CSV table of C-alpha atoms in Angstrom, one decimal:
chain,number,residue,atom,x,y,z
A,1,MET,CA,58.4,-44.6,38.4
A,2,SER,CA,60.7,-42.8,40.6
A,3,GLU,CA,64.4,-42.1,39.7
A,4,ALA,CA,65.4,-44.8,42.1
A,5,GLU,CA,63.0,-47.3,40.5
A,6,ILE,CA,64.3,-46.4,37.0
A,7,ARG,CA,67.9,-46.9,38.2
A,8,GLU,CA,66.9,-50.3,39.7
A,9,VAL,CA,65.4,-51.4,36.3
A,10,ILE,CA,68.5,-50.3,34.4
A,11,ASP,CA,70.8,-52.1,36.8
A,12,VAL,CA,68.8,-55.3,36.5
A,13,CYS,CA,68.8,-54.9,32.7
A,14,ASN,CA,72.6,-54.6,32.6
A,15,SER,CA,72.8,-57.7,34.7
A,16,VAL,CA,70.5,-59.7,32.4
A,17,VAL,CA,72.5,-58.9,29.2
A,18,GLU,CA,75.9,-59.4,30.9
A,19,PRO,CA,76.2,-63.0,29.5
A,20,LEU,CA,75.8,-61.5,26.0
A,21,GLY,CA,79.1,-59.6,26.5
A,22,LYS,CA,77.6,-56.2,25.7
A,23,ARG,CA,77.1,-52.9,27.5
A,24,VAL,CA,74.1,-50.8,26.8
A,25,SER,CA,73.9,-47.1,27.5
A,26,ASP,CA,71.3,-45.6,29.9
A,27,GLU,CA,70.0,-43.6,27.0
A,28,ARG,CA,69.2,-46.8,25.1
A,29,TRP,CA,67.6,-48.5,28.1
A,30,VAL,CA,65.4,-45.4,28.6
A,31,SER,CA,64.4,-45.4,24.9
A,32,TYR,CA,63.3,-49.0,25.1
A,33,MET,CA,61.5,-48.4,28.4
A,34,ASP,CA,59.6,-45.5,27.0
A,35,VAL,CA,57.2,-47.9,25.1
A,36,VAL,CA,56.1,-49.4,28.5
A,37,ARG,CA,55.4,-45.9,29.8
A,38,TRP,CA,53.1,-45.1,26.9
A,39,ALA,CA,51.6,-48.5,26.0
A,40,GLN,CA,50.7,-49.9,29.4
A,41,SER,CA,47.3,-48.7,30.8
A,42,ALA,CA,48.5,-46.5,33.6
A,43,ARG,CA,45.0,-45.9,34.9
A,44,HIS,CA,44.7,-49.6,35.8
A,45,VAL,CA,48.2,-50.6,37.1
A,46,VAL,CA,48.0,-51.9,40.6
A,47,ASP,CA,51.3,-53.9,41.0
A,48,MET,CA,54.4,-51.9,40.6
A,49,GLU,CA,56.8,-54.8,41.3
A,50,ALA,CA,55.3,-56.6,38.3
A,51,PHE,CA,55.5,-53.3,36.3
A,52,LYS,CA,59.3,-53.2,37.0
A,53,ALA,CA,59.5,-56.8,35.6
A,54,VAL,CA,57.6,-55.7,32.4
A,55,CYS,CA,60.1,-52.8,32.0
A,56,VAL,CA,63.1,-55.2,32.4
A,57,LEU,CA,61.7,-58.0,30.1
A,58,ASN,CA,60.7,-55.4,27.5
A,59,CYS,CA,64.2,-53.8,27.5
A,60,VAL,CA,66.3,-56.9,27.4
A,61,THR,CA,64.4,-58.5,24.7
A,62,PHE,CA,64.8,-55.3,22.6
A,63,VAL,CA,68.5,-55.8,23.0
A,64,TRP,CA,68.2,-59.4,21.8
A,65,ASP,CA,66.2,-58.1,18.8
A,66,ASP,CA,68.9,-55.5,18.0
A,67,MET,CA,71.9,-57.9,17.9
A,68,ASP,CA,73.0,-60.9,15.8
A,69,PRO,CA,72.0,-63.9,17.9
A,70,ALA,CA,74.5,-66.1,16.1
A,71,LEU,CA,77.3,-64.2,17.9
A,72,HIS,CA,76.0,-64.6,21.4
A,73,ASP,CA,75.3,-67.2,24.0
A,74,PHE,CA,71.6,-67.9,23.7
A,75,GLU,CA,71.5,-70.6,26.4
A,76,ALA,CA,73.1,-68.2,28.9
A,77,PHE,CA,70.5,-65.6,28.3
A,78,LEU,CA,67.4,-67.7,29.1
A,79,PRO,CA,68.2,-68.3,32.8
A,80,LYS,CA,68.6,-64.5,33.2
A,81,LEU,CA,65.1,-64.0,31.8
A,82,ARG,CA,63.7,-66.6,34.2
A,83,GLY,CA,65.5,-64.9,37.1
A,84,VAL,CA,63.8,-61.6,36.4
A,85,CYS,CA,60.4,-63.4,36.4
A,86,GLU,CA,61.0,-65.2,39.6
A,87,LYS,CA,62.3,-61.9,41.3
A,88,TYR,CA,59.3,-59.8,40.5
A,89,TYR,CA,56.3,-62.1,40.0
A,90,GLY,CA,54.5,-64.7,42.1
A,91,PRO,CA,55.3,-68.4,41.1
A,92,ALA,CA,52.3,-69.0,38.8
A,93,ASP,CA,52.6,-65.6,37.0
A,94,ALA,CA,56.4,-66.1,36.7
A,95,GLU,CA,55.9,-69.2,34.6
A,96,PHE,CA,53.5,-67.5,32.2
A,97,ALA,CA,55.8,-64.4,31.9
A,98,TYR,CA,58.9,-66.5,31.4
A,99,GLU,CA,57.2,-68.8,28.8
A,100,GLY,CA,56.1,-65.7,26.9
A,101,ALA,CA,59.6,-64.2,26.9
A,102,ARG,CA,61.2,-67.6,26.1
A,103,ALA,CA,58.9,-68.2,23.1
A,104,PHE,CA,59.5,-64.7,21.8
A,105,VAL,CA,63.3,-64.8,21.9
A,106,THR,CA,63.4,-68.5,20.8
A,107,SER,CA,61.2,-67.7,17.8
A,108,ASP,CA,63.5,-64.9,16.8
A,109,HIS,CA,66.5,-67.1,17.4
A,110,MET,CA,65.1,-69.8,15.1
A,111,PHE,CA,63.6,-67.6,12.4
A,112,ARG,CA,66.3,-65.0,11.9
A,113,ASP,CA,67.5,-65.1,8.3
A,114,THR,CA,65.6,-68.3,7.4
A,115,GLU,CA,63.7,-69.3,4.3
A,116,LEU,CA,60.7,-70.1,6.5
A,117,ARG,CA,60.6,-66.5,7.8
A,118,ARG,CA,60.9,-65.2,4.2
A,119,THR,CA,58.0,-67.4,3.2
A,120,LEU,CA,55.7,-66.4,6.0
A,121,CYS,CA,56.5,-62.7,5.6
A,122,THR,CA,56.3,-62.4,1.8
A,123,THR,CA,53.6,-65.0,0.7
A,124,SER,CA,50.6,-63.0,1.8
A,125,LEU,CA,49.3,-60.7,4.5
A,126,ASP,CA,47.3,-63.6,5.9
A,127,GLN,CA,50.5,-65.6,6.5
A,128,TYR,CA,52.3,-62.4,7.7
A,129,PHE,CA,49.7,-61.9,10.4
A,130,ARG,CA,50.1,-65.4,11.6
A,131,TYR,CA,53.8,-64.9,11.9
A,132,ARG,CA,53.6,-61.5,13.5
A,133,VAL,CA,51.3,-62.5,16.4
A,134,THR,CA,54.5,-64.0,17.9
A,135,ASP,CA,57.2,-62.0,16.2
A,136,VAL,CA,55.9,-58.6,17.0
A,137,GLY,CA,56.0,-59.7,20.7
A,138,VAL,CA,52.3,-59.0,21.5
A,139,ASP,CA,51.6,-62.5,22.9
A,140,PHE,CA,54.7,-62.1,25.1
A,141,TRP,CA,53.5,-58.6,26.0
A,142,MET,CA,50.2,-59.9,27.3
A,143,LYS,CA,51.7,-62.8,29.3
A,144,MET,CA,54.2,-60.5,31.1
A,145,SER,CA,51.6,-57.7,31.6
A,146,TYR,CA,48.5,-59.3,33.0
A,147,PRO,CA,50.0,-59.5,36.6
A,148,ILE,CA,50.3,-55.7,36.8
A,149,TYR,CA,46.5,-55.3,36.5
A,150,ARG,CA,45.2,-58.2,38.7
A,151,HIS,CA,42.0,-58.2,36.6
A,152,ASP,CA,40.3,-61.6,36.1
A,153,GLU,CA,38.9,-61.0,32.7
A,154,PHE,CA,42.0,-59.5,31.2
A,155,THR,CA,44.1,-62.2,32.7
A,156,GLU,CA,42.1,-64.9,30.9
A,157,HIS,CA,42.2,-62.9,27.6
A,158,ALA,CA,45.9,-62.6,27.9
A,159,LYS,CA,46.5,-66.2,28.7
A,160,SER,CA,44.2,-67.5,26.0
A,161,GLY,CA,45.9,-65.5,23.3
A,162,ILE,CA,42.8,-63.6,22.1
A,163,ALA,CA,44.1,-60.3,23.4
A,164,ALA,CA,47.3,-60.7,21.4
A,165,ARG,CA,45.4,-61.6,18.2
A,166,MET,CA,43.1,-58.6,18.6
A,167,THR,CA,46.0,-56.1,18.9
A,168,ALA,CA,48.6,-57.6,16.6
A,169,ARG,CA,47.5,-55.9,13.3
A,170,GLY,CA,47.4,-52.5,14.9
A,171,LEU,CA,50.8,-52.9,16.5
A,172,TYR,CA,52.6,-54.2,13.4
A,173,THR,CA,51.0,-51.6,11.1
A,174,VAL,CA,52.4,-48.8,13.3
A,175,ASN,CA,55.7,-50.6,13.8
A,176,ASP,CA,56.2,-51.4,10.2
A,177,LEU,CA,55.3,-47.9,9.0
A,178,TYR,CA,57.9,-46.2,11.3
A,179,SER,CA,60.5,-49.0,10.9
A,180,TYR,CA,60.3,-49.3,7.1
A,181,ASP,CA,63.4,-47.3,6.1
A,182,ARG,CA,65.7,-48.8,8.7
A,183,GLU,CA,64.5,-52.4,8.0
A,184,VAL,CA,64.8,-52.1,4.3
A,185,ALA,CA,68.3,-50.6,4.7
A,186,GLN,CA,69.2,-53.7,6.8
A,187,GLY,CA,67.8,-56.1,4.3
A,188,GLN,CA,65.0,-57.3,6.6
A,189,VAL,CA,61.8,-58.9,5.2
A,190,THR,CA,59.6,-58.5,8.2
A,191,ASN,CA,57.5,-55.5,7.1
A,192,CYS,CA,53.9,-55.5,5.8
A,193,PHE,CA,54.7,-52.5,3.5
A,194,LEU,CA,56.9,-54.8,1.4
A,195,HIS,CA,53.5,-56.1,0.1
A,196,CYS,CA,52.9,-52.8,-1.8
A,197,ASP,CA,54.8,-50.5,-4.1
A,198,VAL,CA,55.7,-47.7,-1.7
A,199,SER,CA,57.2,-45.7,-4.6
A,200,ASP,CA,53.7,-45.4,-6.1
A,201,PRO,CA,51.7,-42.8,-3.9
A,202,ASP,CA,48.4,-44.1,-5.0
A,203,ALA,CA,49.3,-47.8,-4.4
A,204,PHE,CA,50.8,-46.9,-1.0
A,205,ARG,CA,47.7,-44.8,0.1
A,206,SER,CA,45.4,-47.6,-0.9
A,207,PHE,CA,47.4,-50.2,0.9
A,208,PHE,CA,47.7,-48.1,4.0
A,209,GLU,CA,44.0,-47.3,4.1
A,210,GLU,CA,43.3,-51.0,3.9
A,211,ARG,CA,45.5,-51.5,7.0
A,212,LEU,CA,43.7,-48.7,8.8
A,213,ALA,CA,40.4,-50.3,8.0
A,214,GLU,CA,41.6,-53.6,9.6
A,215,LEU,CA,42.7,-51.6,12.6
A,216,ALA,CA,39.3,-49.9,12.9
A,217,GLU,CA,37.6,-53.3,12.6
A,218,ASP,CA,39.7,-54.6,15.5
A,219,LEU,CA,39.1,-51.6,17.6
A,220,ARG,CA,35.3,-52.0,17.1
A,221,CYS,CA,35.6,-55.5,18.4
A,222,ILE,CA,37.8,-54.6,21.3
A,223,ALA,CA,35.2,-52.0,22.3
A,224,THR,CA,32.9,-54.9,23.2
A,225,PHE,CA,35.3,-56.5,25.7
A,226,ASP,CA,34.8,-55.8,29.5
A,227,PRO,CA,35.6,-52.2,30.3
A,228,VAL,CA,39.1,-52.8,31.9
A,229,THR,CA,40.3,-55.2,29.1
A,230,ARG,CA,38.9,-52.7,26.6
A,231,ASP,CA,40.9,-49.8,28.2
A,232,ILE,CA,44.1,-51.9,28.4
A,233,LEU,CA,44.0,-53.0,24.7
A,234,PHE,CA,43.0,-49.5,23.5
A,235,ASP,CA,45.9,-47.9,25.5
A,236,LEU,CA,48.3,-50.5,24.1
A,237,VAL,CA,47.5,-49.7,20.5
A,238,HIS,CA,47.3,-45.9,21.1
A,239,GLY,CA,50.5,-45.9,23.2
A,240,ASN,CA,52.4,-47.8,20.7
A,241,TYR,CA,51.6,-45.1,18.1
A,242,ILE,CA,52.6,-42.3,20.5
A,243,TRP,CA,55.9,-44.0,21.3
A,244,SER,CA,56.7,-44.8,17.6
A,245,ASN,CA,55.9,-41.2,16.6
A,246,SER,CA,58.0,-39.6,19.3
A,247,ASN,CA,60.9,-41.9,20.2
A,248,LYS,CA,64.4,-41.4,18.9
A,249,ARG,CA,64.5,-45.0,17.8
A,250,TYR,CA,62.4,-44.2,14.7
A,251,ARG,CA,63.8,-40.8,13.8
A,252,ASP,CA,66.7,-42.0,11.7
A,253,LYS,CA,67.8,-45.2,9.9
A,254,VAL,CA,70.7,-45.5,12.3
A,255,ASN,CA,71.3,-43.7,15.6
A,256,SER,CA,72.5,-44.3,19.1
A,257,VAL,CA,69.3,-46.2,20.2
A,258,ASN,CA,68.5,-48.3,17.1
A,259,SER,CA,71.8,-49.3,15.6
A,260,LEU,CA,72.8,-52.9,15.6
A,261,ILE,CA,74.5,-54.0,18.8
A,262,ARG,CA,77.8,-55.7,17.7
């Protein structure tokens, strides 16, 4: 995007979070936006207006994830999300994108600090996977992203949910690895590495290799999708790793782009 387009996205982001009563720095917005730059399939993007919407929706839901929802007006936030969808997407696509965003933030709003969340996250990895398909935001990602590609097969895979399920394990494995120290410090239970003894190098290595084997299995299956869907899903998994490995958000337990927004 051009500097003017980045400025447009940041200005819209600030407008969306205004009902939450918080100001977010440009540095933080750019840090959030960086995942879109890496994890969308640039070689297949055809609709830049929809791409702007993806940037905004990605950034403002990051803000929601980084604050205490009990302290802010949830009902005032949802109309702002709908407004972004209606501004940048056509009517049919706007409904899918908004529903994805609404489901993501509503799920977070309902499950934050609940016994149900603790049960789903700590009982087994099978239950954890079921929870994270929604909680890691990948279903939301698919529903807001398919309009930027205008590709029939990927659109159906995104709408049906299969694209989200095929990439969820890869995304949460990378996210949980890089987020572990910060999430443990904050007392959060949403991390797959809580299912192993990370203080035991052999136990951690074995657990991590099992997660990599799951990822490899998913990638082999993704390789059989149509060429465009395959590229989009591969780029998402690979881009999420590049972003997590390079972004300031994951360098420290607490810094200017990952601290809780109070």
